[in-house]
Short mmCIF file of C-alpha atoms and ligand atoms in Angstrom, two decimals:
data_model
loop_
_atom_site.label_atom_id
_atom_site.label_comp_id
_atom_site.label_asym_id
_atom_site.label_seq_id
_atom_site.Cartn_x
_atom_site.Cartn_y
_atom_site.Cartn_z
CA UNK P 1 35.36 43.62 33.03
CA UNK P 2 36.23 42.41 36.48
CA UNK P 3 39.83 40.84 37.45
CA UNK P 4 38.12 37.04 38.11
CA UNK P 5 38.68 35.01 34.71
CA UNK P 6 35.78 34.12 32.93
CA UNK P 7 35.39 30.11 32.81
CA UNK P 8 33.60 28.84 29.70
CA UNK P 9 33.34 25.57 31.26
CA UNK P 10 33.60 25.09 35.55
CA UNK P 11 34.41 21.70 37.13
CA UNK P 12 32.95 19.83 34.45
CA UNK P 13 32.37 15.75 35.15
CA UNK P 14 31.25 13.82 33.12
CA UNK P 15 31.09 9.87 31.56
CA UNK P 16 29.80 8.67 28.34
CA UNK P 17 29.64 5.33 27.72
CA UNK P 18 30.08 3.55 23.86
CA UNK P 19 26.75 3.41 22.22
CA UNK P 20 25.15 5.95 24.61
CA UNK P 21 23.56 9.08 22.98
CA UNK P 22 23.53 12.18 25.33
CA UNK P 23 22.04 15.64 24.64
CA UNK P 24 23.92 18.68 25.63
CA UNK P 25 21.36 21.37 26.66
CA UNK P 26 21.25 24.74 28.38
CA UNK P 27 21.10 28.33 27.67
CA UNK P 28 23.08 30.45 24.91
CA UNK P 29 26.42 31.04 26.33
CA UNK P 30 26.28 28.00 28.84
CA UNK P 31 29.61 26.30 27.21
CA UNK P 32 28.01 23.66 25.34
CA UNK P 33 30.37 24.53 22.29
CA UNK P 34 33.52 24.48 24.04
CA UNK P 35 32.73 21.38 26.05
CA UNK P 36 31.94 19.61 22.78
CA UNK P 37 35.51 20.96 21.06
CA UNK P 38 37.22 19.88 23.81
CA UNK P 39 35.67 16.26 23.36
CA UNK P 40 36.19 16.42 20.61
CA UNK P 41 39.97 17.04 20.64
CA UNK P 42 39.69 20.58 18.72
CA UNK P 43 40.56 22.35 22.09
CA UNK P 44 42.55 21.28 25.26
CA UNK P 45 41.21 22.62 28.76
CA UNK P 46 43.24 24.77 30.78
CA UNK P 47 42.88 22.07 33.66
CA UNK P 48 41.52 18.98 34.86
CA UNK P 49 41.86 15.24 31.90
CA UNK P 50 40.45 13.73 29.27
CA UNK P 51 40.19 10.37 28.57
CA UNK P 52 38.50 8.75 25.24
CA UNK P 53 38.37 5.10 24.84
CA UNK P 54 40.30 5.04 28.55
CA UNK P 55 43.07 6.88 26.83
CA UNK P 56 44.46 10.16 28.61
CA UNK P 57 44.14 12.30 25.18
CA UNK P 58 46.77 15.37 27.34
CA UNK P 59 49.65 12.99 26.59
CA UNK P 60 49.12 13.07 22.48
CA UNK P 61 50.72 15.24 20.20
CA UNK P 62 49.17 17.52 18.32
CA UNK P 63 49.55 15.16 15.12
CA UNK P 64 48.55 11.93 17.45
CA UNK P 65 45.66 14.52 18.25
CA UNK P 66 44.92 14.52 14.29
CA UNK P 67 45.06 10.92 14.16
CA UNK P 68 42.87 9.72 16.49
CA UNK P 69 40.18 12.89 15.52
CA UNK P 70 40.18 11.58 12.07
CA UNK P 71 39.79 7.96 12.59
CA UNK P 72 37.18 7.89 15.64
CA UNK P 73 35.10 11.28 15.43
CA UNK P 74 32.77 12.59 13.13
CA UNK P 75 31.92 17.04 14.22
CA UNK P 76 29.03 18.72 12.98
CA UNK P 77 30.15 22.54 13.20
CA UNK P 78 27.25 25.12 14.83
CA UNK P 79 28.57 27.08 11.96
CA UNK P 80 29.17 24.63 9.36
CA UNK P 81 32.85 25.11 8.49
CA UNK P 82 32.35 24.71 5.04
CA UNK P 83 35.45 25.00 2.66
CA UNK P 84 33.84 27.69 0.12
CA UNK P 85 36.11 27.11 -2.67
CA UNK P 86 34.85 23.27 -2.51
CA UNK P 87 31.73 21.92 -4.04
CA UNK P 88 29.97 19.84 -1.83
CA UNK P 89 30.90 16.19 -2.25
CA UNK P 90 34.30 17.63 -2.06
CA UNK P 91 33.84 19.24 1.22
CA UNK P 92 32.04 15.95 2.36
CA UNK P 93 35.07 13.66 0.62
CA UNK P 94 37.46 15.91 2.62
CA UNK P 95 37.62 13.10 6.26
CA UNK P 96 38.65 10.67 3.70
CA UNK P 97 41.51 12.05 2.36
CA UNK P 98 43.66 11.19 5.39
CA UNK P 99 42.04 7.93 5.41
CA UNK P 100 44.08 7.18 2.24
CA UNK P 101 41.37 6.57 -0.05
CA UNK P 102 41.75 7.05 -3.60
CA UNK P 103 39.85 10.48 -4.80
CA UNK P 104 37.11 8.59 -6.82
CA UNK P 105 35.82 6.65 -3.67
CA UNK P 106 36.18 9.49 -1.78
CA UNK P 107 33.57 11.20 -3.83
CA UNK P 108 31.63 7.95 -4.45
CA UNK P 109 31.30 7.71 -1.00
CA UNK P 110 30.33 11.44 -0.27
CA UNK P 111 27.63 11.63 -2.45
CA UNK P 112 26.18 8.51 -1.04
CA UNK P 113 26.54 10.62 1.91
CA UNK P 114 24.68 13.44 0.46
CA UNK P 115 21.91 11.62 -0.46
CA UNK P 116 20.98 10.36 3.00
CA UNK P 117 20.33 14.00 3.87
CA UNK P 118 18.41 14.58 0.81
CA UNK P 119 20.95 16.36 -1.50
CA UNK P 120 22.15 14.40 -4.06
CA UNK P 121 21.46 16.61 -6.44
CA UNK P 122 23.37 19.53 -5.11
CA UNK P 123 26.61 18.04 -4.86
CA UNK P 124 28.77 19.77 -7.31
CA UNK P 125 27.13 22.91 -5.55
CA UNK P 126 29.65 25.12 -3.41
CA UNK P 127 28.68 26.42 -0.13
CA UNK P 128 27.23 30.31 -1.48
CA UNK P 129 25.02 28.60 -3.68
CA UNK P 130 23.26 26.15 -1.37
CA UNK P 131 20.67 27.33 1.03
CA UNK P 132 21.86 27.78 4.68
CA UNK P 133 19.93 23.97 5.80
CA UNK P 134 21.48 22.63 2.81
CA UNK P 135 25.17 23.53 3.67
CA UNK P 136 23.95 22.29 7.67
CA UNK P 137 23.16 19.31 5.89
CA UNK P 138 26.39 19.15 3.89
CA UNK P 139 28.09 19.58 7.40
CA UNK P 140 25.82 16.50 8.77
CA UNK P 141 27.25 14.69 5.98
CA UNK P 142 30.69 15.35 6.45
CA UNK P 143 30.74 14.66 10.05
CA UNK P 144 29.47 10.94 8.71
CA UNK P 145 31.21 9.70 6.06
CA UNK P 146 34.23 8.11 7.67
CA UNK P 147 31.40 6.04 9.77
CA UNK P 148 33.13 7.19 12.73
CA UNK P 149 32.42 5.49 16.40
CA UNK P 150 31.79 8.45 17.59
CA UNK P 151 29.35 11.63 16.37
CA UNK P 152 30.16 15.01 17.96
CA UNK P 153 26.88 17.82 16.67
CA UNK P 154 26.42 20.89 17.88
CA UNK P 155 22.73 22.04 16.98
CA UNK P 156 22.91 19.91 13.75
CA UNK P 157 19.40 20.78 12.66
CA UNK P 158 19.40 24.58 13.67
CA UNK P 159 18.23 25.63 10.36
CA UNK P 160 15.99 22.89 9.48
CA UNK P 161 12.79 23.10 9.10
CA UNK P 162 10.60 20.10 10.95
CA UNK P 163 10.16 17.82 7.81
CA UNK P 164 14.45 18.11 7.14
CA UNK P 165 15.33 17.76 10.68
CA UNK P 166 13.02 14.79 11.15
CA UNK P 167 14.91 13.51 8.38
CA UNK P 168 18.03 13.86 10.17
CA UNK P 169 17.27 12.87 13.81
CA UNK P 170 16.16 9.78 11.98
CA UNK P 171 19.52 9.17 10.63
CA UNK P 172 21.13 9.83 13.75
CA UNK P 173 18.49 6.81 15.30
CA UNK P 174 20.14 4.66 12.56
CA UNK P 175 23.56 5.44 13.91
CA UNK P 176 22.34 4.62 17.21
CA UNK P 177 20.82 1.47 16.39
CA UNK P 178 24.15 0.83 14.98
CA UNK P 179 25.90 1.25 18.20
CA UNK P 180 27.47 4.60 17.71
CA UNK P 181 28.40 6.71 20.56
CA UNK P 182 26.56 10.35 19.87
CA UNK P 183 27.13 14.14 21.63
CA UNK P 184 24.42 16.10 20.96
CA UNK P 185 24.01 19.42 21.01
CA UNK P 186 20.77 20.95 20.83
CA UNK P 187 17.77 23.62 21.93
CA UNK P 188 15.30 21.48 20.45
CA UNK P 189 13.24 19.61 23.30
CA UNK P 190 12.25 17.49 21.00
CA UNK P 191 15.28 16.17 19.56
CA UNK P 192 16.33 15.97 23.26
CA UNK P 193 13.61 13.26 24.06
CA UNK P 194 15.55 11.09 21.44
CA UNK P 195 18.66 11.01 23.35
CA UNK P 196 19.25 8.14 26.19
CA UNK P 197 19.97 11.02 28.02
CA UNK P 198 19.85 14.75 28.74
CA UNK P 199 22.73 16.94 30.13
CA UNK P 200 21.91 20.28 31.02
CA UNK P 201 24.55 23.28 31.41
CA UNK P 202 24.42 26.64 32.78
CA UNK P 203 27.14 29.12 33.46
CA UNK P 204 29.81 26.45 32.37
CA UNK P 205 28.50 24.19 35.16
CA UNK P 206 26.65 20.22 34.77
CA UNK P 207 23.32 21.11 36.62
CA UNK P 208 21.25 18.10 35.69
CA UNK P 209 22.41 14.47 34.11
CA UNK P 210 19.02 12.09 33.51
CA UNK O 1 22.55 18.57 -13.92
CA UNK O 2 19.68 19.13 -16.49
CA UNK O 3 19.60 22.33 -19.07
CA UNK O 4 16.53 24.06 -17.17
CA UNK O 5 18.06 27.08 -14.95
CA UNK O 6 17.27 26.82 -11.55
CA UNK O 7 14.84 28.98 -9.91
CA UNK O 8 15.11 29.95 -6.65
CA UNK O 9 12.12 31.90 -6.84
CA UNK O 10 9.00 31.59 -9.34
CA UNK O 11 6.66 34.07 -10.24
CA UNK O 12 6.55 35.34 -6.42
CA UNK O 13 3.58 37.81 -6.01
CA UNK O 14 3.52 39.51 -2.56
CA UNK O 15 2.36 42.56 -0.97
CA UNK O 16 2.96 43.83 2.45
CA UNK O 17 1.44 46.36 4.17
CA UNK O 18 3.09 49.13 6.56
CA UNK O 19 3.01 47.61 10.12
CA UNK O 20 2.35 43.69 9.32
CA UNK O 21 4.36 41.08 10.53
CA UNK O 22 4.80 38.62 7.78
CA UNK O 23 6.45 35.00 9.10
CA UNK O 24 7.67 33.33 5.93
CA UNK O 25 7.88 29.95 6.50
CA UNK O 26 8.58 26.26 3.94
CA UNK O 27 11.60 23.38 3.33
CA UNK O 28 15.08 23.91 3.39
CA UNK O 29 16.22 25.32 0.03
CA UNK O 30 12.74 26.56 -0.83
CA UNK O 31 14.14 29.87 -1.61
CA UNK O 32 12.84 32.04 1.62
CA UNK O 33 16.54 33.57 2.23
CA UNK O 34 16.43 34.30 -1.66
CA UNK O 35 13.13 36.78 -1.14
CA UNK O 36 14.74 37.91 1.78
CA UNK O 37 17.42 39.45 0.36
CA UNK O 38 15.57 40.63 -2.44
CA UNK O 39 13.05 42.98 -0.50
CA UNK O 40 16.57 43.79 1.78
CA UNK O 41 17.83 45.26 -1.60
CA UNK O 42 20.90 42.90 -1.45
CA UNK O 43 20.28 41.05 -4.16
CA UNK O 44 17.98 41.80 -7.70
CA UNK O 45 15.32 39.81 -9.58
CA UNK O 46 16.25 38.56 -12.77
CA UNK O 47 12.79 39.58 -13.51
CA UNK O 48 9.75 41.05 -12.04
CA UNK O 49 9.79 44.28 -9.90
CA UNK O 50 9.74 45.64 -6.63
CA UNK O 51 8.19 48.46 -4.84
CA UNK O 52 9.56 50.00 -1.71
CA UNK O 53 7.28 52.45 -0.44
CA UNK O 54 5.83 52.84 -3.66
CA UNK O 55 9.23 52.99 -5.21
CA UNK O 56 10.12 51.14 -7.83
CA UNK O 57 14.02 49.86 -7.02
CA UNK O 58 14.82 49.05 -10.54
CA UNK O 59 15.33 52.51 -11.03
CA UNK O 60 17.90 53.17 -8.28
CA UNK O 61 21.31 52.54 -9.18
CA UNK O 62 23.63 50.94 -6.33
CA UNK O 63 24.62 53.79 -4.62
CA UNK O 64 21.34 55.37 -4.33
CA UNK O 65 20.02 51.47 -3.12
CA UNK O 66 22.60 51.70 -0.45
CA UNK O 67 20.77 54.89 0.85
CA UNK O 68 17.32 53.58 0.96
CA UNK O 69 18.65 50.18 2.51
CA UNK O 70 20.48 52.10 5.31
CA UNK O 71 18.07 54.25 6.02
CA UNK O 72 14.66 52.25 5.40
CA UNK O 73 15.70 48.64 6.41
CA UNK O 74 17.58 46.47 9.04
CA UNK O 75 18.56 42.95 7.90
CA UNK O 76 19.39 40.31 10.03
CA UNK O 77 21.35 37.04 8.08
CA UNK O 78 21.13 33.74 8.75
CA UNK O 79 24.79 33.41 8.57
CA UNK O 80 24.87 36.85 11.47
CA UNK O 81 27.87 38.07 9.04
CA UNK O 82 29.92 40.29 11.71
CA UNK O 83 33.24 41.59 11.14
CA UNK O 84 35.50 39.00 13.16
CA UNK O 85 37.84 41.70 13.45
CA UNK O 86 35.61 44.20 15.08
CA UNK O 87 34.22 44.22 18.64
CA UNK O 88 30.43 43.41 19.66
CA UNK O 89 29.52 46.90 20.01
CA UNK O 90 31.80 48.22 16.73
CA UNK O 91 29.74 45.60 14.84
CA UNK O 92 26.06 46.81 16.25
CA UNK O 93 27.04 50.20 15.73
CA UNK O 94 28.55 49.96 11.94
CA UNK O 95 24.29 50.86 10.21
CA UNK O 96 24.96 54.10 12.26
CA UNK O 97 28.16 55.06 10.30
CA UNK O 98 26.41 55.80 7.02
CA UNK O 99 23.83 57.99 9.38
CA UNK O 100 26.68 60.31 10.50
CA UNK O 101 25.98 59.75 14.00
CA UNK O 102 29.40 60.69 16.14
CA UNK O 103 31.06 57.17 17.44
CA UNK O 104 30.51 57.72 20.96
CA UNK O 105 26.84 57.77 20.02
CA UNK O 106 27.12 55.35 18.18
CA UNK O 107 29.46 53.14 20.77
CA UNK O 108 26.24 54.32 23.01
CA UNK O 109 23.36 53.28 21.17
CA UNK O 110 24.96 50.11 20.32
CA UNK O 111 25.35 49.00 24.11
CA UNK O 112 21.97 49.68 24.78
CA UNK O 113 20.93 47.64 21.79
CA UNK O 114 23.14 44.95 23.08
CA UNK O 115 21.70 45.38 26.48
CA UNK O 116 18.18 44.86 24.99
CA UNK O 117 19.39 41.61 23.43
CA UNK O 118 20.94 40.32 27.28
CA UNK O 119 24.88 40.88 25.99
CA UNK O 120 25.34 44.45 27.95
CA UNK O 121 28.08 42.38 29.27
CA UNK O 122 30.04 41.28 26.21
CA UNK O 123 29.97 44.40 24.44
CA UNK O 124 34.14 44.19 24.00
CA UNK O 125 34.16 40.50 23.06
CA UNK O 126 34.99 39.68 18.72
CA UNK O 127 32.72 36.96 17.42
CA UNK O 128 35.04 34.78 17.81
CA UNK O 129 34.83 34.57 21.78
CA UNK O 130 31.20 34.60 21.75
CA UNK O 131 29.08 31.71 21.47
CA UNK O 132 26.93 30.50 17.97
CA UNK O 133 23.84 31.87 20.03
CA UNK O 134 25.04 35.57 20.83
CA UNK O 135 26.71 35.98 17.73
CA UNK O 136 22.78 35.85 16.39
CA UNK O 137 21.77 37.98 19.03
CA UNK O 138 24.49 40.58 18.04
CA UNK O 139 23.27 40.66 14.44
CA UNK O 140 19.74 41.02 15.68
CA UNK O 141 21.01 44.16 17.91
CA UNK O 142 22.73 45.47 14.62
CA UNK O 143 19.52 45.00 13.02
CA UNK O 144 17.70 46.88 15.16
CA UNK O 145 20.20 49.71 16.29
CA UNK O 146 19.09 52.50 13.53
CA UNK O 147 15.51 52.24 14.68
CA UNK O 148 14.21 50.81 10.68
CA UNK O 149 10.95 51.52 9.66
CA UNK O 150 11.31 47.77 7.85
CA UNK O 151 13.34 44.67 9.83
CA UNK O 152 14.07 41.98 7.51
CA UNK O 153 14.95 38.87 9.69
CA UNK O 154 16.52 35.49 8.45
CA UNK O 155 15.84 32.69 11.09
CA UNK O 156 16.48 35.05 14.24
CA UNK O 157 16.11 32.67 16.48
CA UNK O 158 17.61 29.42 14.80
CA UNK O 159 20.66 29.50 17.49
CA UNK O 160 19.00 30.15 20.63
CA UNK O 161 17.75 28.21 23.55
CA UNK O 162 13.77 28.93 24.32
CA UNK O 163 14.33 31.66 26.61
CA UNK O 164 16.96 33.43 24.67
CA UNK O 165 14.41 32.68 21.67
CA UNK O 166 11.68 34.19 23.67
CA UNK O 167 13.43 37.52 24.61
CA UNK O 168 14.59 38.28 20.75
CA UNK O 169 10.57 37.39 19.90
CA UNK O 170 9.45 39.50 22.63
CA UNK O 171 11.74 42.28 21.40
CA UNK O 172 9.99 41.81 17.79
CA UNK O 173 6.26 42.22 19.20
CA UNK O 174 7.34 45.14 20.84
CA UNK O 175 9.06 46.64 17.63
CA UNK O 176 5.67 45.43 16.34
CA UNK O 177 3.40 47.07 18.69
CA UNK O 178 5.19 50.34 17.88
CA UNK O 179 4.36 49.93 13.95
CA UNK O 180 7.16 48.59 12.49
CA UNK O 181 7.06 46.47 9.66
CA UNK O 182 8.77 43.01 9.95
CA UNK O 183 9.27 40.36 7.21
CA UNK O 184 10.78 37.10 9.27
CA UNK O 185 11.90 33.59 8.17
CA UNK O 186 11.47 31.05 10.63
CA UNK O 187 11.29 27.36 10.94
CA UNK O 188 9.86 28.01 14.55
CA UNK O 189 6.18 27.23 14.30
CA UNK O 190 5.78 29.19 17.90
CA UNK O 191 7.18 32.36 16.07
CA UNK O 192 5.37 31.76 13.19
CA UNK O 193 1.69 32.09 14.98
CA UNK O 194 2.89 35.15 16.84
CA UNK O 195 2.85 37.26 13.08
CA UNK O 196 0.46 38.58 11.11
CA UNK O 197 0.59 36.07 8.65
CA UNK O 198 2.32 33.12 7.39
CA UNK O 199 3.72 33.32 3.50
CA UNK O 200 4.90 29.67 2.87
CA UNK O 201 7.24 28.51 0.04
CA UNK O 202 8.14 25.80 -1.71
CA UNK O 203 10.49 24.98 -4.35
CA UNK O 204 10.02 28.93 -5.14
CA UNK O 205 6.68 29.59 -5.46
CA UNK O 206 4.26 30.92 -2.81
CA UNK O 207 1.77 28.20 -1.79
CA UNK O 208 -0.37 29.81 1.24
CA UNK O 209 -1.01 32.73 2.37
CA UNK O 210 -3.03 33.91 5.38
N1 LIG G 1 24.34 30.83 -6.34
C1 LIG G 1 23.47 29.79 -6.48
N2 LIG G 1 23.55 28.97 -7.56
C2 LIG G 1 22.68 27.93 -7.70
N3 LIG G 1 21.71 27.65 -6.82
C3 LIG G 1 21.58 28.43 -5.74
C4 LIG G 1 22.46 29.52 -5.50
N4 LIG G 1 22.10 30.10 -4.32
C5 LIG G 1 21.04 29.40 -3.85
N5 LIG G 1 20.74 28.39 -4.70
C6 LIG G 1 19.64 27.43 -4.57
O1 LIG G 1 18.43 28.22 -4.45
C7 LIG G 1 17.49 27.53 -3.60
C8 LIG G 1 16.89 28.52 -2.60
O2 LIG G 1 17.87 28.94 -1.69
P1 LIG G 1 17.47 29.78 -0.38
O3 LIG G 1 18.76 30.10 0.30
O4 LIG G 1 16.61 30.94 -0.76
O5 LIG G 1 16.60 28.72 0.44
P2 LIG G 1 15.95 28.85 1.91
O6 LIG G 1 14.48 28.68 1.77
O7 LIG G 1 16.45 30.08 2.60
O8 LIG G 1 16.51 27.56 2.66
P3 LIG G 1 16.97 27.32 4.20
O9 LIG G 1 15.70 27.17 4.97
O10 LIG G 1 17.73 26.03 4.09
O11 LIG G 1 17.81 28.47 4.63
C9 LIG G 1 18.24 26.38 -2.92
O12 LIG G 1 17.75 25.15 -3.43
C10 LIG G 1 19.71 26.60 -3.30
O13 LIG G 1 20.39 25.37 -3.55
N1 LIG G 2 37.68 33.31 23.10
C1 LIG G 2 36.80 33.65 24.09
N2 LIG G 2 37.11 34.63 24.97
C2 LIG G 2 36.24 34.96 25.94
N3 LIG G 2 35.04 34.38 26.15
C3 LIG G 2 34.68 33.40 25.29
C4 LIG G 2 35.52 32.99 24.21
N4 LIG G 2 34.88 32.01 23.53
C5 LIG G 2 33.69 31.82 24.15
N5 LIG G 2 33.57 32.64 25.20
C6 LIG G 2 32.44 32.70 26.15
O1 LIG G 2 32.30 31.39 26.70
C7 LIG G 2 30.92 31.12 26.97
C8 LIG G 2 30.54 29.75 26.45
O2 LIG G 2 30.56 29.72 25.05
P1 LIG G 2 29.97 28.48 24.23
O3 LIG G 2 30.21 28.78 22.78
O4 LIG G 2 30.52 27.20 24.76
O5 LIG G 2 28.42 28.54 24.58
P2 LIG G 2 27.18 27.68 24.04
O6 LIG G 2 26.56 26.99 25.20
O7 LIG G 2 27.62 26.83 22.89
O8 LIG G 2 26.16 28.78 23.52
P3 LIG G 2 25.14 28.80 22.25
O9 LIG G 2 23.97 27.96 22.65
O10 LIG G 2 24.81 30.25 22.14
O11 LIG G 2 25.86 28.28 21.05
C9 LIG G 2 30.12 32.25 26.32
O12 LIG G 2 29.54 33.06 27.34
C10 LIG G 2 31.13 33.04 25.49
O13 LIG G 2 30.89 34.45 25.53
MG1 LIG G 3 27.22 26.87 20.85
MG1 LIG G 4 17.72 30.38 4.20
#
């Protein structure tokens, strides 16, 4: 390994306005990932700002962090992040919690969630005995049951066959129609197309915005 | 939840020949992983049987199914499974431990296994500072690191961009060419023409074949 660091992300600049839905493209490794944690206030960068809704998100606390995560973003995991030891509409209830609603809305509301992607009946399932689109699909749920103003997915239909994913690039139109702001990442060209707009990264670097 | 068990597979009847490519394709949840991880050994039927090589695996009790699945079979899962504790390399080269290959053979062959997959160059990194997309190719390396007669693959290519996706199905055709047998899930209908032949499931039964 050489002595120059190795930069995930490099000189990264970039705008998204409310209601706009970009796609994050690019090769494995290109920092996709990290630039969407970092938007999505799960990781600070070593340098340079972020501001979301014109706020300067470096001056927060990590609890202030918490806050604002949990009332205006919505994450889709590339590896799910299930809670094993939860069933499903209590992984999916789990956003809620700090919203201070009461446990049986919470769950009222996450299975309403889990039948927009097509799993209602699975919801008192726990992660090792759904199929791996199903607990994507449980994640896609999750990330959407607050309604949050903003939707942050990496690869949310990765393990979806065409007919599922369809199914969920559809909901995602819906929550553009609705004037939600959406971060997409994907390697699918054709969920791509969908977006207002493509971003495309390679070696950490923004090397096409259109 | 009704009083009928669920079946994640039903009355499955498949052969496969030495040297085909099988791409076994259908819906999320349609029970394809479940298969899988039958003919891998991990996992037996609540009924029926299965012949590897001829072998009925009924008989074998665990330890002796370890043996056959270590030496006969490489297995790549849709979740990767690596050890986050262990390095790139450690992780490719853990099918050679049961083998009683020396570790810097092992350490050796799993470089050039990582090589063939494009990570020669994060061979030190833990899963945990690589991205979604070379974590899979990782577990494809460890797949493919004991040379298997049989490579079982879950969804090899569900993380990676097309060229990344390319290289990993370019690596199969050549395992291919050079008579291995592969059994591969896929929700990629560009992988799926480059096999033998399609198997596709749904709600656990085989309904096509060819
Ligand atoms: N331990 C379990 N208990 C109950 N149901 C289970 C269990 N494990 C899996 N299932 C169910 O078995 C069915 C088949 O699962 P399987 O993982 O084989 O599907 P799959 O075809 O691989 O799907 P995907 O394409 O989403 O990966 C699913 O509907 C799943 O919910
Ligand atoms: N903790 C870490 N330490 C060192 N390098 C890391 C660490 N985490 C990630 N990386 C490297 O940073 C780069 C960017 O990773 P990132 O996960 O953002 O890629 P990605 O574009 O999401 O890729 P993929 O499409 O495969 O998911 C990768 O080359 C990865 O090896
Ligand atoms: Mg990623
Ligand atoms: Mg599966």
């Amino acid at each position: 390994m050489g002595e120059r660091p190795l930069l995930a992300l490099d000189r990264v600049d970039l705008q998204v306005r409310q209601g706009e839905w970009v796609a994050l493209i690019g090769p494995s490794g290109s920092g996709k990932s990290t630039l969407l944690a970092i938007l999505g206030l799960l990781d600070r960068p070593s340098s340079g700002s972020y501001l979301l809704d014109g706020q300067p998100v470096e001056k927060l606390d990590d609890l202030a962090l918490a806050r604002v995560r949990n009332r205006r973003l919505g994450f889709v995991f590339q590896a799910f992040n299930l809670l094993p030891g939860l069933r499903a509409d209590e992984n999916v209830a789990l956003p809620l919690r700090y919203a201070g609603v009461s446990r049986p809305e919470r769950l009222a509301r996450a299975r309403a969630a889990l039948e927009r992607v097509g799993l209602g009946d699975r919801a008192n399932h726990k992660p090792g005995e759904l199929s791996g689109g199903q607990c994507q699909r449980v994640a896609v749920a999750r990330a959407l049951v607050s309604d949050p103003a903003v939707i942050l997915a990496d690869e949310p239909t990765g393990n979806l066959d065409s007919s599922s994913g369809a199914a969920v690039l559809e909901l995602f139109r819906e929550l553009h129609r609705a004037g939600r702001t959406i971060v997409m990442v994907t390697h699918d060209p054709d969920i791509a197309r969908s977006a207002d707009r493509r971003v495309a990264l390679a070696d950490g670097r923004v090397v096409s915005d259109g």
